[in-house]
Coordinates of C-alpha atoms in Angstrom, one line a residue:
M1 CA 53.9 -33.2 63.6
V2 CA 51.2 -34.9 61.6
A3 CA 48.6 -33.6 63.9
L4 CA 50.0 -30.1 63.6
L5 CA 50.0 -30.3 59.8
A6 CA 46.4 -31.6 59.9
C7 CA 45.4 -28.7 62.1
I8 CA 47.1 -26.2 59.7
A9 CA 45.3 -27.7 56.7
C10 CA 41.9 -27.5 58.4
S11 CA 42.4 -23.9 59.4
G12 CA 44.0 -22.5 56.2
D13 CA 41.7 -21.7 53.2
K14 CA 38.2 -20.9 54.5
S15 CA 36.6 -19.8 51.1
V16 CA 33.3 -21.4 49.9
T17 CA 33.5 -23.7 46.9
P18 CA 30.7 -22.8 44.3
S19 CA 28.1 -25.4 44.0
V20 CA 27.9 -27.3 40.6
A21 CA 25.6 -25.6 38.0
A22 CA 22.9 -28.1 37.0
A23 CA 20.3 -25.8 35.2
I24 CA 20.1 -22.4 33.6
A25 CA 16.9 -20.5 32.8
A26 CA 15.8 -17.0 32.0
S27 CA 15.0 -14.7 34.9
S28 CA 13.9 -11.8 32.7
S29 CA 11.6 -11.7 29.6
T30 CA 13.0 -13.5 26.6
S31 CA 10.9 -11.4 24.2
L32 CA 11.9 -7.8 24.0
T33 CA 11.3 -4.7 21.9
G34 CA 13.7 -1.8 21.5
V35 CA 15.0 0.9 19.1
A36 CA 17.4 -0.4 16.5
G37 CA 20.9 0.7 17.4
A38 CA 20.1 1.2 21.1
A39 CA 20.3 -0.9 24.2
V40 CA 17.3 -2.9 25.3
S41 CA 15.7 -2.5 28.7
P42 CA 15.8 -4.4 31.0
A43 CA 19.1 -6.1 30.2
P44 CA 18.6 -9.9 29.8
S45 CA 19.4 -12.0 32.9
V46 CA 19.4 -15.7 33.8
I47 CA 19.3 -17.8 36.9
V48 CA 21.6 -20.8 37.5
T49 CA 20.7 -23.5 40.0
D50 CA 22.4 -26.6 41.3
E51 CA 21.1 -30.2 41.3
N52 CA 18.9 -29.4 44.3
G53 CA 17.3 -26.4 42.6
S54 CA 19.2 -24.0 44.9
P55 CA 20.7 -20.8 43.4
S56 CA 24.3 -21.4 42.3
A57 CA 26.6 -18.4 43.1
G58 CA 29.9 -17.7 41.4
V59 CA 29.1 -19.3 38.1
T60 CA 30.3 -17.5 34.9
V61 CA 27.6 -17.1 32.3
T62 CA 28.6 -16.0 28.7
F63 CA 26.2 -13.8 26.7
A64 CA 26.7 -13.7 23.0
V65 CA 24.9 -12.0 20.0
V66 CA 23.6 -14.7 17.6
S67 CA 21.8 -12.6 14.9
G68 CA 20.7 -9.1 14.1
G69 CA 24.1 -7.5 14.6
G70 CA 24.6 -5.3 17.6
S71 CA 26.8 -5.9 20.6
V72 CA 27.0 -6.6 24.3
T73 CA 29.0 -5.2 27.2
G74 CA 29.8 -7.4 30.3
A75 CA 29.5 -10.5 28.2
A76 CA 31.0 -12.7 30.9
A77 CA 28.8 -12.2 34.0
E78 CA 29.1 -14.1 37.3
T79 CA 26.0 -15.2 39.2
N80 CA 25.3 -13.5 42.4
S81 CA 24.2 -15.0 45.7
S82 CA 20.7 -15.4 44.2
G83 CA 22.1 -17.3 41.2
I84 CA 21.4 -14.5 38.8
A85 CA 23.8 -13.3 36.1
T86 CA 22.9 -10.2 34.1
V87 CA 24.6 -9.0 30.9
G88 CA 26.0 -5.5 31.2
S89 CA 24.0 -4.2 28.2
W90 CA 22.6 -5.5 24.9
T91 CA 22.7 -3.0 22.0
L92 CA 20.5 -4.1 19.0
G93 CA 21.7 -4.0 15.4
T94 CA 21.1 -0.8 13.5
T95 CA 18.7 -2.5 11.0
A96 CA 15.1 -2.8 12.2
G97 CA 14.1 -6.4 12.6
T98 CA 14.8 -9.5 14.8
N99 CA 17.8 -9.8 17.0
S100 CA 18.8 -12.8 19.2
L101 CA 21.2 -13.3 22.1
T102 CA 22.2 -16.5 24.0
A103 CA 23.3 -17.0 27.6
S104 CA 25.3 -20.2 28.3
T105 CA 27.5 -21.8 30.9
G106 CA 29.4 -25.1 30.6
A107 CA 27.6 -27.8 28.8
L108 CA 24.1 -26.7 29.8
S109 CA 21.6 -25.8 27.0
A110 CA 21.8 -22.1 26.3
V111 CA 18.9 -19.7 26.9
T112 CA 17.9 -17.6 23.9
F113 CA 16.6 -14.0 24.1
T114 CA 14.9 -12.3 21.1
A115 CA 14.3 -8.6 20.6
T116 CA 12.6 -6.7 17.8
G117 CA 14.4 -3.6 16.7
T118 CA 12.1 -0.8 15.6
A119 CA 12.8 2.4 13.8
G120 CA 14.0 5.3 15.9
A121 CA 13.0 8.9 15.7
A122 CA 12.5 10.3 12.2
A123 CA 15.7 11.8 11.0
S124 CA 15.5 12.3 7.2
L125 CA 13.3 12.7 4.2
T126 CA 14.2 11.5 0.7
K127 CA 12.3 12.0 -2.5
S128 CA 11.0 8.6 -3.7
A129 CA 8.6 9.6 -6.5
G130 CA 7.3 12.5 -8.5
D131 CA 10.3 14.8 -8.9
N132 CA 11.4 16.7 -12.1
Q133 CA 8.1 16.2 -14.0
T134 CA 6.5 18.0 -16.9
G135 CA 2.8 18.8 -16.9
S136 CA 0.1 21.1 -18.2
P137 CA -0.7 24.5 -16.6
G138 CA -3.6 24.1 -14.2
A139 CA -3.5 20.3 -14.2
A140 CA -2.2 17.7 -11.7
V141 CA 1.2 16.1 -12.4
A142 CA 1.1 12.5 -13.5
V143 CA 2.9 11.1 -10.5
A144 CA 2.0 12.5 -7.1
P145 CA 5.2 13.4 -5.2
A146 CA 6.2 11.0 -2.4
V147 CA 8.9 10.9 0.2
T148 CA 10.4 8.2 2.4
V149 CA 10.9 9.0 6.1
K150 CA 13.8 7.2 7.8
D151 CA 15.5 7.2 11.2
A152 CA 19.2 8.0 11.7
N153 CA 20.1 4.4 10.8
G154 CA 18.2 4.4 7.5
N155 CA 15.2 2.4 8.7
P156 CA 11.8 3.4 7.2
K157 CA 9.7 5.3 9.9
S158 CA 5.9 5.0 9.9
G159 CA 3.3 7.3 11.5
V160 CA 5.2 10.6 10.6
V161 CA 3.0 13.5 9.4
V162 CA 4.6 15.0 6.3
T163 CA 3.4 18.4 5.1
F164 CA 3.4 19.1 1.3
A165 CA 3.1 22.8 0.4
V166 CA 3.4 24.8 -2.9
A167 CA 6.6 26.9 -2.8
S168 CA 6.5 28.6 -6.1
G169 CA 4.6 28.7 -9.4
G170 CA 1.2 28.9 -7.9
G171 CA -1.1 25.9 -8.1
S172 CA -2.3 23.9 -5.2
V173 CA -2.3 20.5 -3.5
T174 CA -4.9 18.1 -2.1
G175 CA -4.0 15.8 0.8
G176 CA -1.2 18.1 1.9
N177 CA -0.8 16.4 5.3
A178 CA 0.2 12.8 4.6
T179 CA 1.2 10.2 7.1
S180 CA 4.0 7.8 6.3
N181 CA 3.0 4.2 5.9
G182 CA 4.7 0.9 7.0
E183 CA 7.4 1.5 4.3
G184 CA 8.0 5.0 5.5
I185 CA 6.3 6.5 2.4
A186 CA 4.1 9.6 2.5
T187 CA 2.4 10.7 -0.7
V188 CA 0.6 14.0 -1.4
G189 CA -3.0 13.5 -2.7
S190 CA -2.2 15.5 -5.9
W191 CA -0.1 18.5 -7.0
I192 CA -1.9 20.8 -9.4
L193 CA 0.5 23.1 -11.3
G194 CA 0.0 26.9 -11.6
S195 CA -2.0 28.3 -14.4
A196 CA 1.0 30.0 -16.1
A197 CA 3.7 28.1 -18.0
G198 CA 7.0 27.8 -16.2
A199 CA 8.7 26.3 -13.1
N200 CA 6.8 25.1 -10.1
T201 CA 8.2 23.8 -6.8
L202 CA 6.7 21.9 -3.9
T203 CA 8.2 21.2 -0.5
A204 CA 7.8 18.3 1.8
S205 CA 8.6 18.7 5.5
A206 CA 8.2 17.1 8.9
T207 CA 8.9 18.4 12.4
G208 CA 12.6 18.5 13.1
I209 CA 13.7 17.2 9.7
A210 CA 15.2 19.1 6.8
A211 CA 12.7 19.7 4.0
V212 CA 13.0 18.4 0.4
T213 CA 11.9 20.2 -2.7
F214 CA 10.2 18.8 -5.8
T215 CA 10.3 20.6 -9.2
A216 CA 7.9 20.5 -12.1
T217 CA 7.7 22.4 -15.4
S218 CA 4.4 23.3 -16.9
T219 CA 4.4 23.5 -20.6
A220 CA 2.9 26.3 -22.6
A221 CA 1.0 24.0 -25.0
T222 CA -2.1 25.7 -26.3
G223 CA -5.4 24.1 -25.1
C224 CA -4.1 22.3 -22.0
A225 CA -6.3 24.6 -19.8
A226 CA -9.3 24.5 -22.1
R227 CA -12.4 22.6 -21.1
T228 CA -15.1 21.8 -23.6
T229 CA -18.4 20.6 -22.2
H230 CA -19.6 17.2 -23.1
S231 CA -23.2 16.3 -22.2
L232 CA -23.9 12.8 -20.8
G233 CA -25.9 10.7 -23.3
T234 CA -24.6 12.6 -26.4
T235 CA -21.8 12.3 -29.0
T236 CA -19.2 15.0 -29.4
S237 CA -17.0 15.4 -32.4
G238 CA -13.5 16.8 -32.2
T239 CA -10.1 17.0 -33.9
L240 CA -6.6 16.4 -32.5
S241 CA -4.4 19.1 -33.9
A242 CA -0.8 20.3 -33.3
S243 CA -2.2 23.3 -31.4
D244 CA -4.0 21.1 -28.8
C245 CA -2.6 20.0 -25.4
L246 CA 0.7 18.1 -25.7
L247 CA 1.2 15.4 -23.1
A248 CA 4.6 14.4 -21.8
D249 CA 4.7 11.2 -23.9
G250 CA 4.2 13.2 -27.1
T251 CA 0.6 12.4 -27.6
I252 CA -2.0 15.1 -28.2
T253 CA -5.3 15.4 -26.3
D254 CA -8.4 17.5 -25.8
L255 CA -10.1 18.0 -22.5
Y256 CA -13.8 17.6 -21.9
S257 CA -15.8 18.3 -18.8
V258 CA -18.8 16.0 -18.2
T259 CA -21.3 16.3 -15.3
L260 CA -22.9 13.1 -13.8
G261 CA -26.1 13.6 -11.8
E262 CA -26.2 10.3 -9.8
T263 CA -24.1 7.3 -8.7
N264 CA -24.3 4.8 -11.6
V265 CA -22.3 2.7 -14.0
Y266 CA -21.2 4.8 -17.0
L267 CA -19.7 3.9 -20.4
F268 CA -17.4 6.4 -22.2
R269 CA -16.2 5.7 -25.8
E270 CA -13.7 7.3 -28.2
S271 CA -13.9 6.4 -31.9
A272 CA -11.5 7.4 -34.7
I273 CA -9.7 6.1 -37.8
F274 CA -6.5 6.1 -35.7
D275 CA -5.7 3.9 -32.7
T276 CA -7.3 5.8 -29.8
Y277 CA -6.5 6.0 -26.1
L278 CA -9.0 7.4 -23.6
F279 CA -8.4 8.9 -20.1
L280 CA -10.9 9.6 -17.4
A281 CA -10.0 11.8 -14.4
G282 CA -11.5 13.7 -11.6
S283 CA -12.2 17.5 -12.0
D284 CA -8.8 18.1 -10.3
G285 CA -7.0 15.9 -12.7
S286 CA -6.7 12.9 -10.4
V287 CA -6.4 9.6 -12.3
I288 CA -9.5 7.4 -12.4
A289 CA -9.2 5.2 -15.5
E290 CA -7.6 4.7 -18.9
N291 CA -8.0 2.2 -21.7
D292 CA -6.8 1.4 -25.2
D293 CA -9.4 -1.1 -26.3
E294 CA -13.1 -0.9 -26.5
I295 CA -15.4 -2.7 -24.1
P296 CA -16.8 -5.3 -24.6
N297 CA -15.7 -6.4 -28.0
G298 CA -12.0 -5.7 -27.7
S299 CA -11.6 -3.4 -30.7
S300 CA -8.0 -2.6 -31.4
R301 CA -8.9 0.9 -32.7
N302 CA -11.6 2.4 -30.6
S303 CA -11.4 2.9 -26.8
A304 CA -13.9 2.6 -24.0
I305 CA -14.0 3.0 -20.2
K306 CA -16.7 1.5 -18.0
A307 CA -16.8 3.1 -14.6
L308 CA -18.9 3.1 -11.4
L309 CA -19.0 6.8 -10.4
P310 CA -20.8 9.0 -7.9
A311 CA -22.4 12.3 -9.0
G312 CA -20.0 15.1 -9.8
S313 CA -17.8 16.7 -12.5
Y314 CA -15.2 14.7 -14.4
L315 CA -12.7 15.1 -17.2
L316 CA -12.5 13.0 -20.4
A317 CA -9.3 13.2 -22.4
P318 CA -9.4 11.6 -25.8
T319 CA -6.0 11.0 -27.3
S320 CA -4.1 8.5 -29.5
F321 CA -2.1 5.4 -28.6
D322 CA 0.9 6.6 -30.6
A323 CA 2.7 10.0 -30.2
G324 CA 2.1 12.9 -32.6
I325 CA -1.2 11.6 -34.1
T326 CA -3.7 14.2 -35.3
G327 CA -7.1 13.7 -36.9
D328 CA -10.9 13.6 -36.3
Y329 CA -12.5 11.6 -33.5
S330 CA -15.8 11.4 -31.6
I331 CA -16.6 10.7 -27.9
S332 CA -19.8 9.4 -26.5
S333 CA -21.2 8.6 -23.0
S334 CA -24.2 6.8 -21.5
T335 CA -25.4 5.0 -18.4
V336 CA -25.1 1.2 -18.6
S337 CA -28.3 -0.6 -17.5
T338 CA -26.7 -4.1 -17.5
G339 CA -24.7 -5.3 -14.5
V340 CA -21.0 -6.2 -14.3
S341 CA -20.4 -9.4 -16.2
G342 CA -17.6 -11.7 -17.4
C343 CA -14.1 -10.4 -16.6
E344 CA -14.7 -7.0 -17.9
R345 CA -12.7 -4.1 -16.4
V346 CA -15.0 -1.8 -14.4
Y347 CA -13.2 1.2 -12.8
V348 CA -14.3 2.7 -9.5
V349 CA -13.5 5.5 -7.1
K350 CA -14.2 5.8 -3.4
N351 CA -17.6 6.6 -2.0
V352 CA -19.7 4.4 -4.3
T353 CA -22.3 1.7 -3.6
T354 CA -23.7 -0.7 -6.2
T355 CA -26.0 -3.7 -6.2
Q356 CA -24.9 -6.5 -8.7
S357 CA -25.2 -10.2 -9.1
V358 CA -22.7 -13.1 -9.1
E359 CA -23.8 -15.4 -11.9
P360 CA -22.5 -18.0 -14.3
G361 CA -20.5 -16.2 -17.0
D362 CA -18.8 -13.9 -14.5
C363 CA -15.1 -14.0 -14.0
L364 CA -14.0 -17.5 -13.0
M365 CA -12.0 -17.2 -9.7
T366 CA -11.0 -20.9 -9.4
T367 CA -9.0 -23.5 -11.2
P368 CA -10.1 -26.0 -12.4
P369 CA -13.5 -24.8 -13.4
A370 CA -15.1 -28.1 -12.3
A371 CA -15.6 -26.3 -8.9
P372 CA -16.5 -22.8 -10.1
I373 CA -16.4 -19.7 -8.0
Y374 CA -17.7 -16.6 -9.8
G375 CA -16.9 -12.9 -9.1
D376 CA -17.0 -9.4 -10.5
G377 CA -13.8 -7.2 -10.8
Y378 CA -13.6 -3.5 -10.0
F379 CA -10.4 -1.5 -10.4
I380 CA -9.3 1.6 -8.4
F381 CA -6.3 3.8 -9.0
L382 CA -4.3 4.3 -5.8
R383 CA -1.0 5.9 -4.8
A384 CA 1.2 4.6 -1.9
G385 CA -0.3 5.2 1.4
Q386 CA -3.9 5.6 0.2
S387 CA -6.4 3.3 2.0
V388 CA -9.7 1.8 0.9
T389 CA -12.4 0.1 2.9
V390 CA -14.6 -2.4 0.9
T391 CA -17.8 -3.9 2.3
M392 CA -19.8 -6.7 0.6
T393 CA -23.2 -7.7 1.9
S394 CA -25.7 -10.3 0.7
I395 CA -28.7 -12.3 1.8
G396 CA -28.3 -15.1 -0.7
V397 CA -24.6 -15.7 -1.1
D398 CA -21.6 -16.1 1.1
A399 CA -19.8 -12.8 0.5
F400 CA -16.0 -12.9 -0.1
I401 CA -13.7 -10.0 -1.0
E402 CA -10.3 -10.4 -2.7
V403 CA -7.9 -7.6 -3.5
R404 CA -5.0 -7.8 -5.9
N405 CA -2.1 -5.4 -6.5
P406 CA -1.3 -3.9 -9.9
D407 CA 0.9 -6.9 -10.6
G408 CA -2.0 -9.2 -10.1
A409 CA -0.8 -10.7 -6.8
R410 CA -3.5 -11.3 -4.2
I411 CA -2.7 -9.1 -1.1
A412 CA -5.8 -9.3 1.0
T413 CA -9.0 -11.4 1.5
N414 CA -12.0 -11.4 3.8
D415 CA -14.7 -14.0 4.1
N416 CA -16.6 -13.0 7.2
R417 CA -16.9 -9.5 8.6
D418 CA -18.0 -11.0 12.0
A419 CA -19.1 -14.3 13.4
T420 CA -22.8 -13.7 12.9
T421 CA -23.1 -12.8 9.2
K422 CA -22.1 -14.0 5.8
D423 CA -21.0 -10.4 4.9
S424 CA -17.4 -9.5 4.3
E425 CA -15.3 -6.3 4.9
L426 CA -11.7 -5.3 4.7
T427 CA -9.4 -2.3 4.6
F428 CA -6.2 -2.2 2.6
T429 CA -3.5 0.3 2.0
A430 CA -1.6 0.7 -1.3
T431 CA 2.2 0.4 -1.3
G432 CA 4.8 0.9 -4.0
E433 CA 4.3 2.6 -7.3
P434 CA 0.9 4.1 -8.2
G435 CA -1.4 1.8 -10.1
Y436 CA -4.7 0.0 -10.5
Y437 CA -5.7 -2.3 -7.7
G438 CA -8.3 -5.0 -8.4
I439 CA -11.2 -5.5 -6.0
Y440 CA -13.1 -8.8 -6.6
A441 CA -16.6 -9.3 -5.2
R442 CA -17.0 -13.1 -5.2
T443 CA -18.6 -15.9 -3.3
G444 CA -16.9 -18.2 -0.7
V445 CA -18.9 -21.2 -1.8
T446 CA -18.5 -23.1 -5.2
S447 CA -21.3 -22.7 -7.8
Q448 CA -23.1 -20.1 -5.7
T449 CA -24.9 -17.2 -7.4
G450 CA -27.1 -14.3 -6.3
T451 CA -27.2 -10.6 -5.7
Y452 CA -24.9 -8.6 -3.5
T453 CA -24.3 -4.9 -2.5
L454 CA -20.7 -3.6 -2.7
T455 CA -19.6 -0.3 -1.0
I456 CA -16.2 1.2 -1.5
N457 CA -15.1 4.0 0.9

């Protein structure tokens, strides 16, 4: 009987007992990229081996989302004859960014997979700046309209071409085809209102997405379309009166056209018995510079703008600091033979080149001053999405470019354009609200001085 029972025991259950799992490792890439809210491909998988390094079949592996949201199917996967277990699917979270997933079995250390979720196809446009404005007939609105492009999950989408087009009221645009930046923002170059007072509309559209419409009202204030000629190197007298151009903030201004024959550094001044405020713009009304106080002595009453400009036609708009002020004023202009010095505010536009010097007395770029680094500051008005390339070359100094945003925070630097020169070059793109970005041409070595050439494109 004992022999019979032994025989039955040996011939009963013939299944193979799984080997003991001793190690778990990734069998697919642990670094993935996919569309936020969609499943990644390929699905993550691991291999389980026994103490001899042989594949371990029949082992249950648990896949679990650790961060980024999202979900899995087939979370409990069993290893096959090759020791491999694959999750059914891993769907990333709907917010673009980093996601992580672990695969674990027993007491073994888990394997971690990471995936970067990117924005999906563009699905919507929303107005982010420049709607419901008031401006002057024939002039550009103060804030260039901008939209934010997003995917179906609300993630900003870059690289989408947005077309801005005048819908009613006449007028025109510059930079009508704008590409969304890393924050999904696309901004028209400028929107110039029609010559007649009244309502104006502008549409922004992208392929396959519903368009949005911006509105602006041009006021009928007398004198907003008038242009008086001011000749470089002269002084022109004028009077702010109630019949002149009324700006949206309640100040009154006159508009002067001035023609510059060459690339140079220019100084524009406004003087009056009231507290003045001076604007400088392109011939299309695009913002270049503004200032309340005179350069260089910091007068609290007169205003001045120092700017590095290429040849062309420009607009000067003398006005007051406070709303509703009327009275006599004078404006003057001249080239400036001296270089950029101290920490004075010099305004620039694209497509200019200048040769200057870094010297003691220039803006001190380091703290404490015991190890001084000197530099010159240049300021350029940019809207979100606009890019600028700055090149600084020099034989005598180690060129170093530093860029700061309108809040004064440093956002970009470059010390060496390549490995063989001391020159520097960088390209940066504006983000956020329109404003003046500071470009500082400085040295990379303490106490160094000498000449340099700066090009802004």
